[in-house]
Each structure stands twice: as C-alpha cells, then as structure tokens.
Amino acid sequence: MISGKLFERIESLRLENVTKKYGENFAVRNLNLEIKGGELLILIGKSGSGKTTVLRMMNRLIEPDSGSISINGIDIRKFDPIRLRRNTGYVIQNIGLLPHLRVSGNIGLIPKLEGWKEEKIQERIQDLLNFVSLPPQVFTDRYPHELSGGQQQRVGLARAMVMSPPLFLMDEPFGALDSLLRAQLQDEFYRIKKELGRTIVFVTHDINEAFRLGDRIAIIDNSELVQVGTPQELIFSPSSNLVAEIVDSKRKYRHIDALKVKDLAQPLDKRYILDSGLSAASVLDHMSAEGLEIALVFDSPENSGRVGLTDVMKAVSSGKSLDEALKPLPLFSPETPLLEALLRLKTGGGSIGLVLENDKPGGILFSDRILQNLV
Amino acid sequence: MKGDKLTAWSFNEIFAEIQRVWTSQLLSQRTLEHLYMFAIALFFSFLAGVLIGVLTYRNPRFADPIFNSLNIVETIPDIALLVLLLPVFGIGKTPTIVASILYSILPIARNTYTGLSNVPGEHIEIAEALGLTRREILFKIRFPLSLPLIAGGIRIAVVFTMGVVTLGGLIAAGGLGAALQNGIQLYDMGTILVTGIWIGILAVLLDGAAGLIEHILQVRYGK
C-alpha cells in the first residue's frame, strides 16, 4: 500500500532545461517553464508539437533525457512514481474510464488500493458525483458504456479528484464533445476550478478554450516553448508572427460594426430545444435520456429561457416548476448588429443567446466566441 | 422389447425404452460419474491454463516453446493419447482426466495469453497515469478485461473435455461412455441411441452455458 500525501499544496512546479528525444527527433527541446501554485496554465500547440509529452513528464509517465522537473523545489525523480501519480489528478481526452468497472469502481479504484474503508469510499463517491452534477442514485452502479459522452467526462473528472490531489494534469479533456456541451462543461469546470483552488496544467489545441479557461497560456511549437503569458500579453505583445497567428491578434483591427449576428452564429442541434409548459421531471427525463447538459426552452419570443441540468435537478428535488428554474435567454435576429447583441449578452450576464430565423430557433450565439473573433 | 432394430415406434414405446435403458444402464449414476470427471478435468485445465497464460504473458520468451509443445499434444489423436497414458496412469478415471486436461490446457492458456497481451493500450495508459503498479494493472485491469476471451477458451475446453471423458468409457473410466460401450458390445440400439442423445444434450447444454457466460462478459464490458 502506498499512502500519504506528497504535498498538501503546490507552491511551484518548475521545468528546467527539459529535453526529450525520440531517436533523432526532439519531442521537447530545452524547455523552461514555471507554473505557479493555484494557477491554470494552458499548454497549447499543434498536434505533434510536444505539449502532451511535457504533460506526461510531470507525473513521470515519461522521463526526460536531460533537465529537471521539480515540485516545491524537490526534484520529482526523488518521488516514487506511483505515489506521485496518486497525488496527481489525471484526465485525458477519450476519458479512459475502465470498461469493466462501474462508475463507483472507476472513481473508487485508487482509494480501494490505498486501503480506505468501504464506507468512506462510498461516501466520497457520492460527494464527488454530486459535485459533478450526476445524481448518485442514478449513476453509481452504471457501466461506462451506459453513459453519454458528457457524463463520462464528469465521471473522469470525479475520478481525478478522488484523492484530493493538489495538482491536476488535463489532456484535452473536452476535446471529443460537441460545441454546446463543451461550452457548458467549460462553464462548470471554471466554477469547479475556482472552488478547488488547485494547480492545473491543461493541454488543448483550441485557442478559444485556452482564452476562456487559462490564467496563463504557454505556446509550444516544434518541441520548443515559444511564449508564455496571460491572454492579454499574448494578444497585445506577441513575441513572434507565429504567436500572433495563433492568437489571431490581427483580428483586433476588424470592424465590429460591420458584423451581424448571422456572421458569428453557430448552427443549432434541435435536440436542445424544448417546448415550454413541460414539467421539470419530464424535462429531466428527456435531458438524461438524450445526454443533454443544457436545454433551451422556446415557444414564442415572450416565452423562452435556458436551463442547465443542475438547475432542473434542483427544481425537481425542491418541487419547483420548470418556469421558475429558467434563466433569461437573449433572442436575436440574424440581422442584429453584433455590437448590440454583445451589449445585451453582457448586461444579461449570460454567455449564450438564441438566434431566431422567421421566429423559429435557427442558431446559437456564444459571447466568448464573438470576443475571440474580435480581439 | 429389446431395440435391436429401428421401426416406427409410438411415443409410449419410446418412453418405455428410455426408461428401460435408463434403469438397466444406471444412467443417473453414470451421468454423475461423467459430470464428476468433467468438472475435475475442467477445473484443473482452468487452473493450469490460466497459470500458463499468466506466466507466458510475464515471460514472453517462453510463450513459443510452451505453446508449440501444447500444440503437439493437441495433434495426438485422443485414443492414442489415452493409450500413451496407460503405462503411467493405468486404466480408469485418472488417465481419462489427465488426457482431458492435456487437451484443454491449450485453448485456455492461449486465450489467457492473448487476452492479457492485447488489452487496449489506452486502458493501460490511464491505469498507469492513475498510479497503479504493474502487478495491480495485471490483476485489476488486464485480467478482468481478458475474461471474455478466457471464457471463450473455456468454452472450447468444455467441448474437448466432454469428448475425452466420453471416450474414457473405453478404458474403464465409467461415466456415460461406459454405458455407450455396453450398448455397442451388446449391439443394443436402444442403449446406443438413448445414451448417445443424452450425451449430446449434455454437451449442448454445457456449451450453451459457457457461451452464455462468455456473452454476458462481452456485453458487460460494452463490446
């Protein structure tokens, strides 16, 4: 049994002159990077740029050829790799739930190996499922193949959190999800991140995701670190053309008043649209059956709103009607000037708007997507 | 009526014939003997097969020689194998069980080895990243994920074992093979048919049960 915490909190995670070669090719070349405790650092780059190799060196899944990686000043080669990994939460793109274990077995795997008492494991599983908005009584005993993609992702997150690790390593955790679900999970993840206050290293190739979630962003290209900084620093003082291209900073010159809602609206999946007047319980059934995390209610322009799975579950458990759980959903015509739409989204406090074509839902507008296209 | 030739029989006559054969040949007792040998043989084939499968997985350089030897055993005709075992084990239940085991080890061992070696890399990767040791990965990940394939090997072993145990009737092992042997010696068509069909039904049922387990395992793991 390998137990005990290596560290309660990450003060710093430092990579010094880290190099890894496969044959004659550099996977990572002379990389220097310091991650501060409590921050979310994004590693972004094209596929094959070496970003995943960097991540995998942080819990010794890959050992560097030269250079050193240290946590709180201690070289991680001094830690037993098994202990280090059990003190690190790890989430990957295809989630990697083990198909022969139920949800409870997947989340409870390491606690069981660590010799926790069965009661304590069960209690922890219940707490975590609630935390990631999956009702335990429904999901504890399911097998991974009985879950939707978003639900699997949540279980994967719960599994990574089970040992309360001070450090999370995430490799494109939302990569395989559709855009609306991805936006919803990113919102939730942002909330979780604040609640946890943990240090997170997050690999992605999606610059929108990087800007949305990252405190700082490290751009990796061709096995080398190109620039690291806050989103603002990267946009306003890119160190090279490559960085400017990745963060697309030329777009700040684009004239916002020339754009209309239809230019930036995203296509809409009809499954997300619900009729109003449904009971909260039937909406919960529908959303669970379809694996939806968020739904938009639309009957007429006067009667519309948006609702998340968590809100519906709260409404069901507190006996409220669906209407009480609805949040305002701004509506736009495709011809609305973008600036006006943005202003209304901002004053409404939401990040999602519905685009109507001939008084029928036709598309979705994400505020962050607009901003991304305009900075 | 002694059934020395086939004629058109009524249902009652067939039933009476079955009853005659069943009591005269002590088929209840023979069935128990048969299943007893079957169970022992399958149990030890399972133990030895899985053990060899795990050992060859952990030491792959032994895989080829071991599986080649088992293959040679597999090519010996079953009657010849029983005869070859006579000098060592004599006649009766022991050589029958030993022959069954020798035949059944290969499918179980090979499927165990293949299953353990071919667990999808992504599952192993995530297990390593979560902090499982090599041993834990073998027992908590590789082995359970190989169960559908191991069950497939056991299913083949069920069929082999059933055949060899029946053949054991030739070397005084008892079991349903003995009843069949009696029928052949006496040229008693009723005994031959009733016992033969009964052995067939048992084989189909056991194979079906093994197939069902295999299927349940596959469905559970979402394959």
Coordinates of C-alpha atoms in Angstrom, one line a residue:
Chain A
M1 CA 0.0 0.0 0.0
I2 CA 1.3 3.4 -1.0
S3 CA -0.3 6.1 1.1
G4 CA 0.1 9.6 2.4
K5 CA 0.3 12.9 0.7
L6 CA 3.5 14.0 -1.0
F7 CA 2.4 17.6 -0.7
E8 CA -0.6 19.5 0.5
R9 CA -0.3 22.4 -1.9
I10 CA 1.7 23.2 -4.9
E11 CA 3.8 26.3 -4.4
S12 CA 5.6 25.9 -7.7
L13 CA 6.1 23.4 -10.5
R14 CA 9.3 24.2 -12.4
L15 CA 10.7 22.7 -15.6
E16 CA 14.4 23.5 -16.2
N17 CA 16.1 22.8 -19.5
V18 CA 13.9 19.8 -20.1
T19 CA 14.7 17.8 -23.2
K20 CA 13.3 14.6 -24.6
K21 CA 14.4 12.9 -27.8
Y22 CA 12.9 10.0 -29.7
G23 CA 15.6 8.7 -31.9
E24 CA 17.0 11.8 -33.7
N25 CA 13.8 13.8 -33.2
F26 CA 13.2 16.2 -30.4
A27 CA 9.8 15.8 -28.7
V28 CA 10.7 18.5 -26.2
R29 CA 13.7 20.8 -26.6
N30 CA 15.3 22.7 -23.8
L31 CA 12.1 23.8 -22.1
N32 CA 12.0 26.2 -19.2
L33 CA 8.7 26.9 -17.6
E34 CA 7.5 27.8 -14.1
I35 CA 3.9 27.1 -13.1
K36 CA 2.7 29.0 -10.0
G37 CA 0.6 27.3 -7.3
G38 CA -3.1 27.7 -7.8
E39 CA -2.9 28.8 -11.5
L40 CA -4.4 27.2 -14.5
L41 CA -1.7 27.0 -17.1
I42 CA -2.6 26.1 -20.7
L43 CA -0.2 24.3 -22.9
I44 CA -1.3 25.0 -26.5
G45 CA 0.2 23.9 -29.8
K46 CA -0.4 21.9 -32.9
S47 CA -0.6 18.1 -32.7
G48 CA 2.9 16.7 -32.5
S49 CA 4.3 19.9 -31.0
G50 CA 5.3 18.1 -27.8
K51 CA 2.7 19.5 -25.5
T52 CA 1.4 16.1 -24.3
T53 CA 4.9 14.9 -23.8
V54 CA 5.5 17.9 -21.4
L55 CA 2.3 17.0 -19.5
R56 CA 3.3 13.3 -19.2
M57 CA 6.7 14.2 -17.9
M58 CA 5.1 16.0 -15.0
N59 CA 3.9 12.7 -13.4
R60 CA 6.8 10.6 -14.7
L61 CA 4.8 8.7 -17.3
I62 CA 7.7 9.9 -19.5
E63 CA 11.2 10.6 -18.1
P64 CA 13.1 13.5 -19.6
D65 CA 16.5 12.7 -21.2
S66 CA 18.0 15.8 -19.5
G67 CA 17.0 18.7 -17.4
S68 CA 14.9 18.5 -14.3
I69 CA 11.3 19.0 -13.1
S70 CA 10.7 20.0 -9.5
I71 CA 7.6 20.5 -7.3
N72 CA 8.0 22.9 -4.4
G73 CA 11.8 22.8 -5.0
I74 CA 12.1 19.0 -4.8
D75 CA 13.1 17.1 -7.9
I76 CA 10.3 14.7 -8.9
R77 CA 12.8 11.9 -9.6
K78 CA 13.0 11.7 -5.7
F79 CA 9.4 10.7 -5.5
D80 CA 8.2 7.2 -6.1
P81 CA 6.3 7.5 -9.4
I82 CA 3.3 5.5 -8.1
R83 CA 3.0 7.9 -5.2
L84 CA 3.5 10.9 -7.4
R85 CA 0.7 9.8 -9.8
R86 CA -1.7 9.1 -6.9
N87 CA -1.1 12.7 -5.8
T88 CA -1.9 14.0 -9.2
G89 CA -5.3 14.1 -10.9
Y90 CA -5.2 13.0 -14.5
V91 CA -7.9 13.5 -17.1
I92 CA -7.5 12.6 -20.8
Q93 CA -9.5 13.3 -24.0
N94 CA -11.0 9.9 -24.5
I95 CA -11.7 9.9 -20.8
G96 CA -10.3 6.4 -20.3
L97 CA -13.0 5.1 -18.0
L98 CA -12.2 1.4 -17.4
P99 CA -15.0 -0.5 -19.2
H100 CA -15.2 -3.4 -16.7
L101 CA -15.8 -1.2 -13.7
R102 CA -19.0 0.6 -12.7
V103 CA -18.9 4.3 -12.1
S104 CA -18.3 3.6 -8.4
G105 CA -15.5 1.2 -9.3
N106 CA -13.8 3.7 -11.5
I107 CA -13.9 6.5 -9.0
G108 CA -13.1 4.3 -6.1
L109 CA -10.2 2.4 -7.7
I110 CA -7.3 4.2 -6.1
P111 CA -9.0 4.7 -2.7
K112 CA -9.6 0.9 -2.6
L113 CA -5.9 0.2 -3.4
E114 CA -5.0 2.7 -0.8
G115 CA -7.0 0.6 1.7
W116 CA -9.7 3.1 2.6
K117 CA -12.7 1.8 4.5
E118 CA -15.6 0.8 2.2
E119 CA -17.9 3.3 3.9
K120 CA -15.5 6.1 3.4
I121 CA -15.1 5.2 -0.3
Q122 CA -18.8 5.1 -0.8
E123 CA -19.3 8.5 0.9
R124 CA -16.5 10.0 -1.2
I125 CA -18.1 8.7 -4.4
Q126 CA -21.5 10.1 -3.5
D127 CA -20.0 13.5 -2.7
L128 CA -18.0 13.6 -5.9
L129 CA -20.9 12.6 -8.1
N130 CA -23.0 15.3 -6.6
F131 CA -20.1 17.7 -7.1
V132 CA -20.0 17.0 -10.9
S133 CA -23.8 17.2 -11.1
L134 CA -24.5 13.5 -11.6
P135 CA -27.3 12.2 -9.2
P136 CA -25.5 9.3 -7.3
Q137 CA -28.7 7.2 -7.0
V138 CA -28.9 7.1 -10.8
F139 CA -25.2 6.8 -11.8
T140 CA -23.3 5.0 -9.1
D141 CA -23.9 1.5 -10.5
R142 CA -23.8 2.2 -14.2
Y143 CA -21.1 0.9 -16.5
P144 CA -19.2 3.4 -18.7
H145 CA -20.8 2.3 -21.9
E146 CA -24.2 3.2 -20.4
L147 CA -23.2 6.9 -20.1
S148 CA -23.3 9.7 -22.6
G149 CA -20.0 11.5 -23.6
G150 CA -20.6 14.4 -21.2
Q151 CA -21.5 12.1 -18.3
Q152 CA -18.3 10.0 -18.9
Q153 CA -16.3 13.2 -18.9
R154 CA -17.8 14.1 -15.5
V155 CA -17.0 10.7 -14.1
G156 CA -13.5 11.1 -15.4
L157 CA -13.2 14.4 -13.6
A158 CA -14.6 12.9 -10.4
R159 CA -12.1 10.0 -10.6
A160 CA -9.3 12.5 -11.0
M161 CA -10.5 14.4 -7.9
V162 CA -11.0 11.4 -5.6
M163 CA -7.6 11.6 -3.8
S164 CA -8.0 15.5 -3.5
P165 CA -4.7 15.9 -5.4
P166 CA -3.1 19.4 -5.3
L167 CA -2.2 19.1 -8.9
F168 CA -4.3 18.2 -12.0
L169 CA -3.0 17.3 -15.4
M170 CA -5.6 17.5 -18.1
D171 CA -5.0 16.5 -21.7
E172 CA -7.7 17.9 -24.0
P173 CA -10.5 16.9 -21.6
F174 CA -13.3 18.4 -23.6
G175 CA -11.8 17.6 -27.0
A176 CA -14.4 15.0 -28.0
L177 CA -17.6 16.9 -27.1
D178 CA -19.9 18.9 -29.3
S179 CA -19.7 22.7 -29.1
L180 CA -22.7 23.4 -26.9
L181 CA -21.9 20.7 -24.4
R182 CA -18.3 21.8 -24.5
A183 CA -19.3 25.4 -23.6
Q184 CA -21.5 24.1 -20.8
L185 CA -18.8 21.9 -19.3
Q186 CA -16.2 24.6 -19.7
D187 CA -18.5 26.9 -17.6
E188 CA -18.9 24.3 -15.0
F189 CA -15.2 23.5 -15.0
Y190 CA -14.5 27.2 -14.5
R191 CA -16.7 27.1 -11.4
I192 CA -15.0 23.9 -10.1
K193 CA -11.6 25.3 -10.7
K194 CA -12.4 28.3 -8.5
E195 CA -13.8 26.1 -5.8
L196 CA -10.9 23.8 -5.8
G197 CA -8.2 26.4 -6.0
R198 CA -5.8 23.7 -7.3
T199 CA -2.9 24.0 -9.7
I200 CA -3.9 22.8 -13.1
V201 CA -1.9 22.1 -16.3
F202 CA -4.3 21.9 -19.2
V203 CA -3.4 20.8 -22.8
T204 CA -5.5 22.0 -25.7
H205 CA -5.2 22.9 -29.3
D206 CA -8.3 25.2 -29.1
I207 CA -7.4 28.8 -28.6
N208 CA -10.9 29.7 -27.6
E209 CA -10.8 27.2 -24.8
A210 CA -7.3 28.5 -23.8
F211 CA -8.6 32.1 -23.6
R212 CA -11.7 31.0 -21.7
L213 CA -10.1 28.9 -19.0
G214 CA -6.4 29.8 -18.8
D215 CA -4.7 32.1 -16.3
R216 CA -1.6 31.9 -18.4
I217 CA -1.0 30.3 -21.8
A218 CA 2.2 28.6 -22.9
I219 CA 2.6 28.3 -26.7
I220 CA 4.6 25.3 -27.8
D221 CA 5.7 24.8 -31.4
N222 CA 8.0 22.4 -32.9
S223 CA 9.1 21.0 -29.5
E224 CA 10.0 24.4 -28.1
L225 CA 8.3 26.9 -25.8
V226 CA 7.6 30.0 -27.9
Q227 CA 6.0 32.3 -25.4
V228 CA 4.2 32.2 -22.1
G229 CA 1.9 34.9 -20.8
T230 CA -1.6 36.0 -19.9
P231 CA -4.1 36.1 -22.8
Q232 CA -3.7 39.9 -22.9
E233 CA 0.1 39.7 -23.1
L234 CA -0.2 37.2 -26.0
I235 CA -2.7 39.3 -27.9
F236 CA -1.1 42.7 -27.4
S237 CA 2.6 41.8 -27.4
P238 CA 3.1 38.6 -29.3
S239 CA 6.8 37.7 -29.4
S240 CA 6.6 36.4 -33.0
N241 CA 4.4 36.1 -36.1
L242 CA 3.6 32.6 -35.1
V243 CA 2.1 33.7 -31.7
A244 CA 0.2 36.5 -33.5
E245 CA -1.1 33.9 -35.9
I246 CA -2.2 31.5 -33.1
V247 CA -3.9 34.1 -31.0
D248 CA -5.1 35.8 -34.2
S249 CA -4.3 39.3 -33.0
K250 CA -4.8 40.8 -36.4
R251 CA -8.5 40.4 -35.8
K252 CA -8.5 43.3 -33.4
Y253 CA -8.4 45.6 -36.4
R254 CA -11.6 44.1 -37.8
H255 CA -14.5 46.5 -37.7
I256 CA -17.0 45.2 -35.3
D257 CA -19.8 47.4 -36.6
A258 CA -19.6 45.7 -40.0
L259 CA -20.6 42.4 -38.5
K260 CA -24.0 41.0 -37.8
V261 CA -25.2 38.2 -35.6
K262 CA -25.6 35.8 -38.6
D263 CA -21.8 36.1 -39.3
L264 CA -20.9 34.5 -36.0
A265 CA -23.9 32.4 -35.1
Q266 CA -23.3 28.6 -34.6
P267 CA -25.7 26.0 -36.0
L268 CA -28.2 24.6 -33.6
D269 CA -28.9 21.0 -32.7
K270 CA -32.7 20.6 -32.5
R271 CA -32.4 18.2 -29.5
Y272 CA -31.5 21.1 -27.3
I273 CA -34.8 22.9 -27.9
L274 CA -37.7 22.1 -25.6
D275 CA -41.4 23.2 -25.6
S276 CA -42.4 25.3 -22.6
G277 CA -45.0 24.1 -20.2
L278 CA -43.3 20.8 -19.6
S279 CA -42.8 19.6 -16.0
A280 CA -39.4 19.8 -14.5
A281 CA -39.4 16.0 -14.0
S282 CA -40.2 15.2 -17.7
V283 CA -37.5 17.7 -18.8
L284 CA -35.0 15.9 -16.5
D285 CA -36.0 12.6 -18.1
H286 CA -35.6 14.0 -21.6
M287 CA -32.2 15.5 -20.8
S288 CA -30.9 12.4 -19.1
A289 CA -32.1 10.2 -22.0
E290 CA -30.5 12.5 -24.6
G291 CA -27.5 13.1 -22.5
L292 CA -28.0 16.9 -22.6
E293 CA -26.3 19.1 -20.1
I294 CA -28.2 22.2 -21.1
A295 CA -31.5 22.9 -22.8
L296 CA -33.1 25.9 -24.4
V297 CA -36.9 26.4 -23.9
F298 CA -38.6 28.2 -26.7
D299 CA -42.3 28.6 -27.6
S300 CA -42.6 32.2 -28.7
P301 CA -40.4 35.2 -28.2
E302 CA -42.2 36.0 -24.9
N303 CA -41.9 32.5 -23.6
S304 CA -38.3 31.4 -23.6
G305 CA -35.3 30.7 -21.4
R306 CA -32.4 28.4 -20.9
V307 CA -31.8 25.8 -18.2
G308 CA -28.9 23.6 -17.1
L309 CA -29.2 20.0 -16.0
T310 CA -28.2 21.0 -12.4
D311 CA -31.0 23.6 -12.3
V312 CA -33.5 21.1 -13.5
M313 CA -32.4 18.6 -10.9
K314 CA -32.6 21.3 -8.2
A315 CA -36.1 22.2 -9.4
V316 CA -37.2 18.6 -9.3
S317 CA -35.8 18.0 -5.8
S318 CA -37.3 21.2 -4.4
G319 CA -40.6 20.7 -6.1
K320 CA -40.4 23.9 -8.2
S321 CA -41.8 24.2 -11.7
L322 CA -39.6 24.4 -14.7
D323 CA -40.5 28.0 -15.4
E324 CA -39.0 29.0 -12.0
A325 CA -35.7 27.4 -12.9
L326 CA -35.5 29.1 -16.3
K327 CA -32.8 31.7 -16.8
P328 CA -33.2 34.5 -19.3
L329 CA -32.3 33.7 -22.9
P330 CA -31.5 36.7 -25.1
L331 CA -33.0 36.4 -28.5
F332 CA -31.5 37.9 -31.7
S333 CA -32.5 38.2 -35.3
P334 CA -29.7 37.3 -37.8
E335 CA -29.6 40.9 -38.9
T336 CA -28.9 42.3 -35.4
P337 CA -25.7 44.3 -35.3
L338 CA -23.1 42.3 -33.4
L339 CA -22.2 45.2 -31.1
E340 CA -25.8 45.5 -29.9
A341 CA -26.0 41.7 -29.4
L342 CA -22.8 41.7 -27.4
L343 CA -24.1 44.5 -25.2
R344 CA -27.3 42.7 -24.5
L345 CA -25.5 39.5 -23.6
K346 CA -23.2 41.4 -21.3
T347 CA -26.0 43.2 -19.4
G348 CA -27.9 39.9 -19.2
G349 CA -25.0 38.2 -17.5
G350 CA -25.2 35.1 -19.7
S351 CA -22.9 33.8 -22.4
I352 CA -25.4 32.2 -24.7
G353 CA -28.1 33.7 -27.0
L354 CA -30.6 32.2 -29.4
V355 CA -30.8 33.4 -33.0
L356 CA -34.3 33.4 -34.5
E357 CA -35.0 32.9 -38.2
N358 CA -38.6 33.7 -39.1
D359 CA -39.5 33.5 -35.4
K360 CA -38.0 29.9 -35.2
P361 CA -34.8 28.9 -33.4
G362 CA -32.1 28.9 -36.1
G363 CA -28.7 29.2 -34.3
I364 CA -26.8 30.0 -31.2
L365 CA -24.5 32.9 -30.3
F366 CA -21.7 32.4 -27.8
S367 CA -20.3 35.7 -26.3
D368 CA -16.9 34.3 -25.9
R369 CA -16.8 33.2 -29.5
I370 CA -17.6 36.7 -30.5
L371 CA -15.0 38.2 -28.3
Q372 CA -12.5 35.7 -29.6
N373 CA -13.2 36.8 -33.2
L374 CA -12.9 40.4 -32.4
V375 CA -9.9 40.8 -30.1
Chain B
M1 CA -38.9 -55.4 -26.2
K2 CA -35.2 -55.1 -27.0
G3 CA -34.4 -52.4 -29.5
D4 CA -32.2 -54.3 -32.0
K5 CA -33.7 -52.6 -35.0
L6 CA -35.4 -49.3 -35.8
T7 CA -39.1 -49.5 -36.6
A8 CA -41.8 -46.9 -36.2
W9 CA -42.4 -46.6 -32.5
S10 CA -45.2 -44.9 -30.7
F11 CA -44.5 -42.2 -28.1
N12 CA -45.3 -44.6 -25.3
E13 CA -42.9 -47.2 -26.6
I14 CA -40.1 -44.6 -26.9
F15 CA -40.7 -43.5 -23.4
A16 CA -40.7 -47.1 -22.1
E17 CA -37.4 -47.7 -24.0
I18 CA -35.8 -44.7 -22.5
Q19 CA -36.9 -45.9 -19.0
R20 CA -35.5 -49.4 -19.7
V21 CA -32.2 -48.1 -20.8
W22 CA -32.0 -45.5 -18.0
T23 CA -32.6 -48.2 -15.3
S24 CA -30.6 -51.1 -16.8
Q25 CA -27.6 -48.9 -17.6
L26 CA -27.8 -46.9 -14.3
L27 CA -27.7 -43.7 -16.3
S28 CA -28.3 -41.5 -13.3
Q29 CA -25.2 -42.8 -11.7
R30 CA -23.3 -42.8 -15.0
T31 CA -24.3 -39.1 -15.5
L32 CA -22.9 -38.2 -12.1
E33 CA -19.7 -40.1 -12.8
H34 CA -19.5 -38.3 -16.1
L35 CA -20.0 -34.8 -14.7
Y36 CA -17.7 -35.6 -11.9
M37 CA -14.8 -36.4 -14.3
F38 CA -15.8 -33.4 -16.4
A39 CA -15.8 -31.0 -13.5
I40 CA -12.5 -32.1 -12.1
A41 CA -10.8 -32.1 -15.6
L42 CA -12.2 -28.6 -16.4
F43 CA -11.3 -27.2 -13.0
F44 CA -7.6 -28.3 -13.3
S45 CA -7.5 -27.3 -17.0
F46 CA -8.7 -23.8 -16.0
L47 CA -6.1 -23.6 -13.2
A48 CA -3.2 -24.8 -15.3
G49 CA -4.4 -22.9 -18.4
V50 CA -4.7 -19.5 -16.7
L51 CA -1.4 -20.1 -14.8
I52 CA 0.4 -20.9 -18.0
G53 CA -1.3 -18.0 -19.7
V54 CA -0.2 -15.5 -17.0
L55 CA 3.4 -17.0 -16.9
T56 CA 3.9 -16.8 -20.6
Y57 CA 2.5 -13.2 -20.6
R58 CA 5.0 -12.3 -17.9
N59 CA 7.9 -14.2 -19.7
P60 CA 7.1 -13.9 -23.4
R61 CA 10.2 -15.7 -24.4
F62 CA 8.7 -18.9 -23.0
A63 CA 5.5 -18.4 -25.0
D64 CA 6.6 -20.0 -28.2
P65 CA 8.2 -23.2 -26.8
I66 CA 5.3 -23.8 -24.4
F67 CA 2.5 -23.2 -27.0
N68 CA 4.4 -25.3 -29.5
S69 CA 4.6 -28.2 -27.1
L70 CA 1.0 -27.9 -26.2
N71 CA 0.2 -27.9 -29.9
I72 CA 2.0 -31.2 -30.4
V73 CA -0.1 -32.7 -27.6
E74 CA -3.2 -31.3 -29.3
T75 CA -2.3 -33.1 -32.6
I76 CA -2.2 -36.6 -30.9
P77 CA -5.5 -38.4 -31.6
D78 CA -7.4 -38.8 -28.4
I79 CA -7.5 -42.6 -28.4
A80 CA -3.7 -42.6 -29.0
L81 CA -3.2 -40.2 -26.0
L82 CA -5.3 -42.5 -23.7
V83 CA -3.1 -45.5 -24.8
L84 CA 0.1 -43.5 -24.3
L85 CA -1.0 -42.6 -20.7
L86 CA -1.8 -46.3 -19.9
P87 CA 1.8 -47.2 -18.8
V88 CA 1.9 -44.2 -16.4
F89 CA -1.7 -44.0 -15.0
G90 CA -3.1 -47.4 -15.8
I91 CA -6.8 -47.6 -16.7
G92 CA -9.8 -45.8 -15.2
K93 CA -10.7 -42.3 -14.3
T94 CA -7.2 -40.9 -13.7
P95 CA -5.8 -41.3 -17.3
T96 CA -9.1 -40.0 -18.7
I97 CA -9.0 -36.9 -16.5
V98 CA -5.3 -36.3 -17.3
A99 CA -5.9 -36.7 -21.1
S100 CA -8.8 -34.2 -20.8
I101 CA -6.6 -31.7 -19.0
L102 CA -3.8 -32.1 -21.6
Y103 CA -6.2 -31.3 -24.4
S104 CA -8.0 -28.4 -22.6
I105 CA -5.0 -26.5 -21.4
L106 CA -4.0 -25.1 -24.8
P107 CA -7.2 -23.2 -25.6
I108 CA -7.5 -21.7 -22.1
A109 CA -3.7 -20.9 -21.9
R110 CA -3.6 -19.4 -25.4
N111 CA -6.7 -17.3 -24.9
T112 CA -5.4 -16.1 -21.5
Y113 CA -2.1 -15.1 -23.0
T114 CA -3.7 -13.4 -26.0
G115 CA -6.2 -11.6 -23.8
L116 CA -3.6 -10.3 -21.3
S117 CA -1.3 -9.2 -24.1
N118 CA -3.9 -7.4 -26.2
V119 CA -5.7 -5.2 -23.7
P120 CA -6.2 -1.9 -25.5
G121 CA -3.2 0.4 -24.7
E122 CA -5.5 3.3 -23.7
H123 CA -6.7 1.4 -20.6
I124 CA -3.2 0.5 -19.6
E125 CA -2.1 4.1 -20.1
I126 CA -4.8 5.6 -17.9
A127 CA -4.2 2.9 -15.2
E128 CA -0.5 3.9 -15.2
A129 CA -1.5 7.6 -15.0
L130 CA -3.8 7.0 -12.1
G131 CA -0.9 5.3 -10.2
L132 CA -1.4 1.6 -10.4
T133 CA 1.6 -0.6 -10.1
R134 CA 2.5 -3.3 -12.7
R135 CA 1.0 -6.0 -10.6
E136 CA -2.2 -4.0 -9.9
I137 CA -2.5 -3.4 -13.6
L138 CA -2.2 -7.1 -14.3
F139 CA -4.8 -8.2 -11.7
K140 CA -7.2 -5.2 -11.7
I141 CA -7.1 -4.2 -15.4
R142 CA -5.6 -6.8 -17.7
F143 CA -7.1 -9.9 -16.1
P144 CA -10.7 -8.7 -15.8
L145 CA -10.6 -7.2 -19.3
S146 CA -9.4 -10.6 -20.7
L147 CA -12.2 -12.5 -19.1
P148 CA -14.4 -12.6 -22.2
L149 CA -11.5 -14.2 -24.2
I150 CA -10.6 -16.6 -21.3
A151 CA -14.3 -17.6 -21.2
G152 CA -14.1 -18.3 -25.0
G153 CA -11.1 -20.6 -24.3
I154 CA -13.0 -22.4 -21.5
R155 CA -15.9 -22.9 -23.9
I156 CA -13.6 -24.7 -26.3
A157 CA -12.2 -26.7 -23.4
V158 CA -15.8 -27.7 -22.4
V159 CA -16.3 -29.4 -25.8
F160 CA -12.9 -31.1 -25.7
T161 CA -13.4 -32.4 -22.2
M162 CA -16.8 -33.7 -22.9
G163 CA -15.4 -35.7 -25.8
V164 CA -12.4 -37.2 -24.0
V165 CA -14.5 -38.1 -20.9
T166 CA -16.9 -40.0 -23.1
L167 CA -14.0 -41.8 -24.7
G168 CA -12.9 -42.8 -21.2
G169 CA -15.6 -45.5 -21.2
L170 CA -13.2 -47.5 -23.4
I171 CA -10.6 -47.7 -20.6
A172 CA -12.9 -48.4 -17.7
A173 CA -13.3 -44.9 -16.5
G174 CA -17.1 -45.3 -16.1
G175 CA -19.3 -42.4 -17.0
L176 CA -21.7 -42.3 -19.9
G177 CA -19.0 -43.6 -22.2
A178 CA -19.2 -46.9 -20.3
A179 CA -23.0 -47.1 -21.0
L180 CA -22.4 -46.3 -24.6
Q181 CA -19.7 -49.0 -24.7
N182 CA -22.1 -51.5 -23.2
G183 CA -24.6 -50.7 -25.9
I184 CA -22.0 -51.2 -28.6
Q185 CA -20.8 -54.5 -27.1
L186 CA -24.3 -55.9 -26.9
Y187 CA -25.4 -54.3 -30.1
D188 CA -28.3 -52.7 -28.2
M189 CA -29.5 -49.9 -30.5
G190 CA -31.8 -48.5 -27.8
T191 CA -28.9 -48.1 -25.3
I192 CA -26.7 -46.6 -28.0
L193 CA -29.3 -44.1 -29.1
V194 CA -30.6 -43.1 -25.7
T195 CA -27.1 -42.7 -24.2
G196 CA -25.7 -41.0 -27.3
I197 CA -28.5 -38.5 -27.5
W198 CA -28.3 -37.9 -23.7
I199 CA -24.5 -37.2 -24.0
G200 CA -25.3 -34.9 -27.0
I201 CA -27.9 -33.0 -24.9
L202 CA -25.5 -32.6 -22.0
A203 CA -22.7 -31.3 -24.3
V204 CA -25.0 -28.8 -26.0
L205 CA -26.3 -27.6 -22.6
L206 CA -22.8 -27.2 -21.1
D207 CA -21.5 -25.4 -24.2
G208 CA -24.6 -23.2 -24.1
A209 CA -23.9 -22.3 -20.5
A210 CA -20.3 -21.5 -21.3
G211 CA -21.4 -19.5 -24.3
L212 CA -23.9 -17.6 -22.2
I213 CA -21.2 -16.6 -19.7
E214 CA -18.9 -15.5 -22.5
H215 CA -21.8 -13.4 -23.9
I216 CA -22.6 -11.8 -20.6
L217 CA -19.0 -10.9 -20.1
Q218 CA -18.8 -9.3 -23.5
V219 CA -22.0 -7.3 -23.0
R220 CA -20.9 -6.1 -19.6
Y221 CA -17.7 -4.7 -20.9
G222 CA -19.5 -3.0 -23.7
K223 CA -18.0 -4.9 -26.6

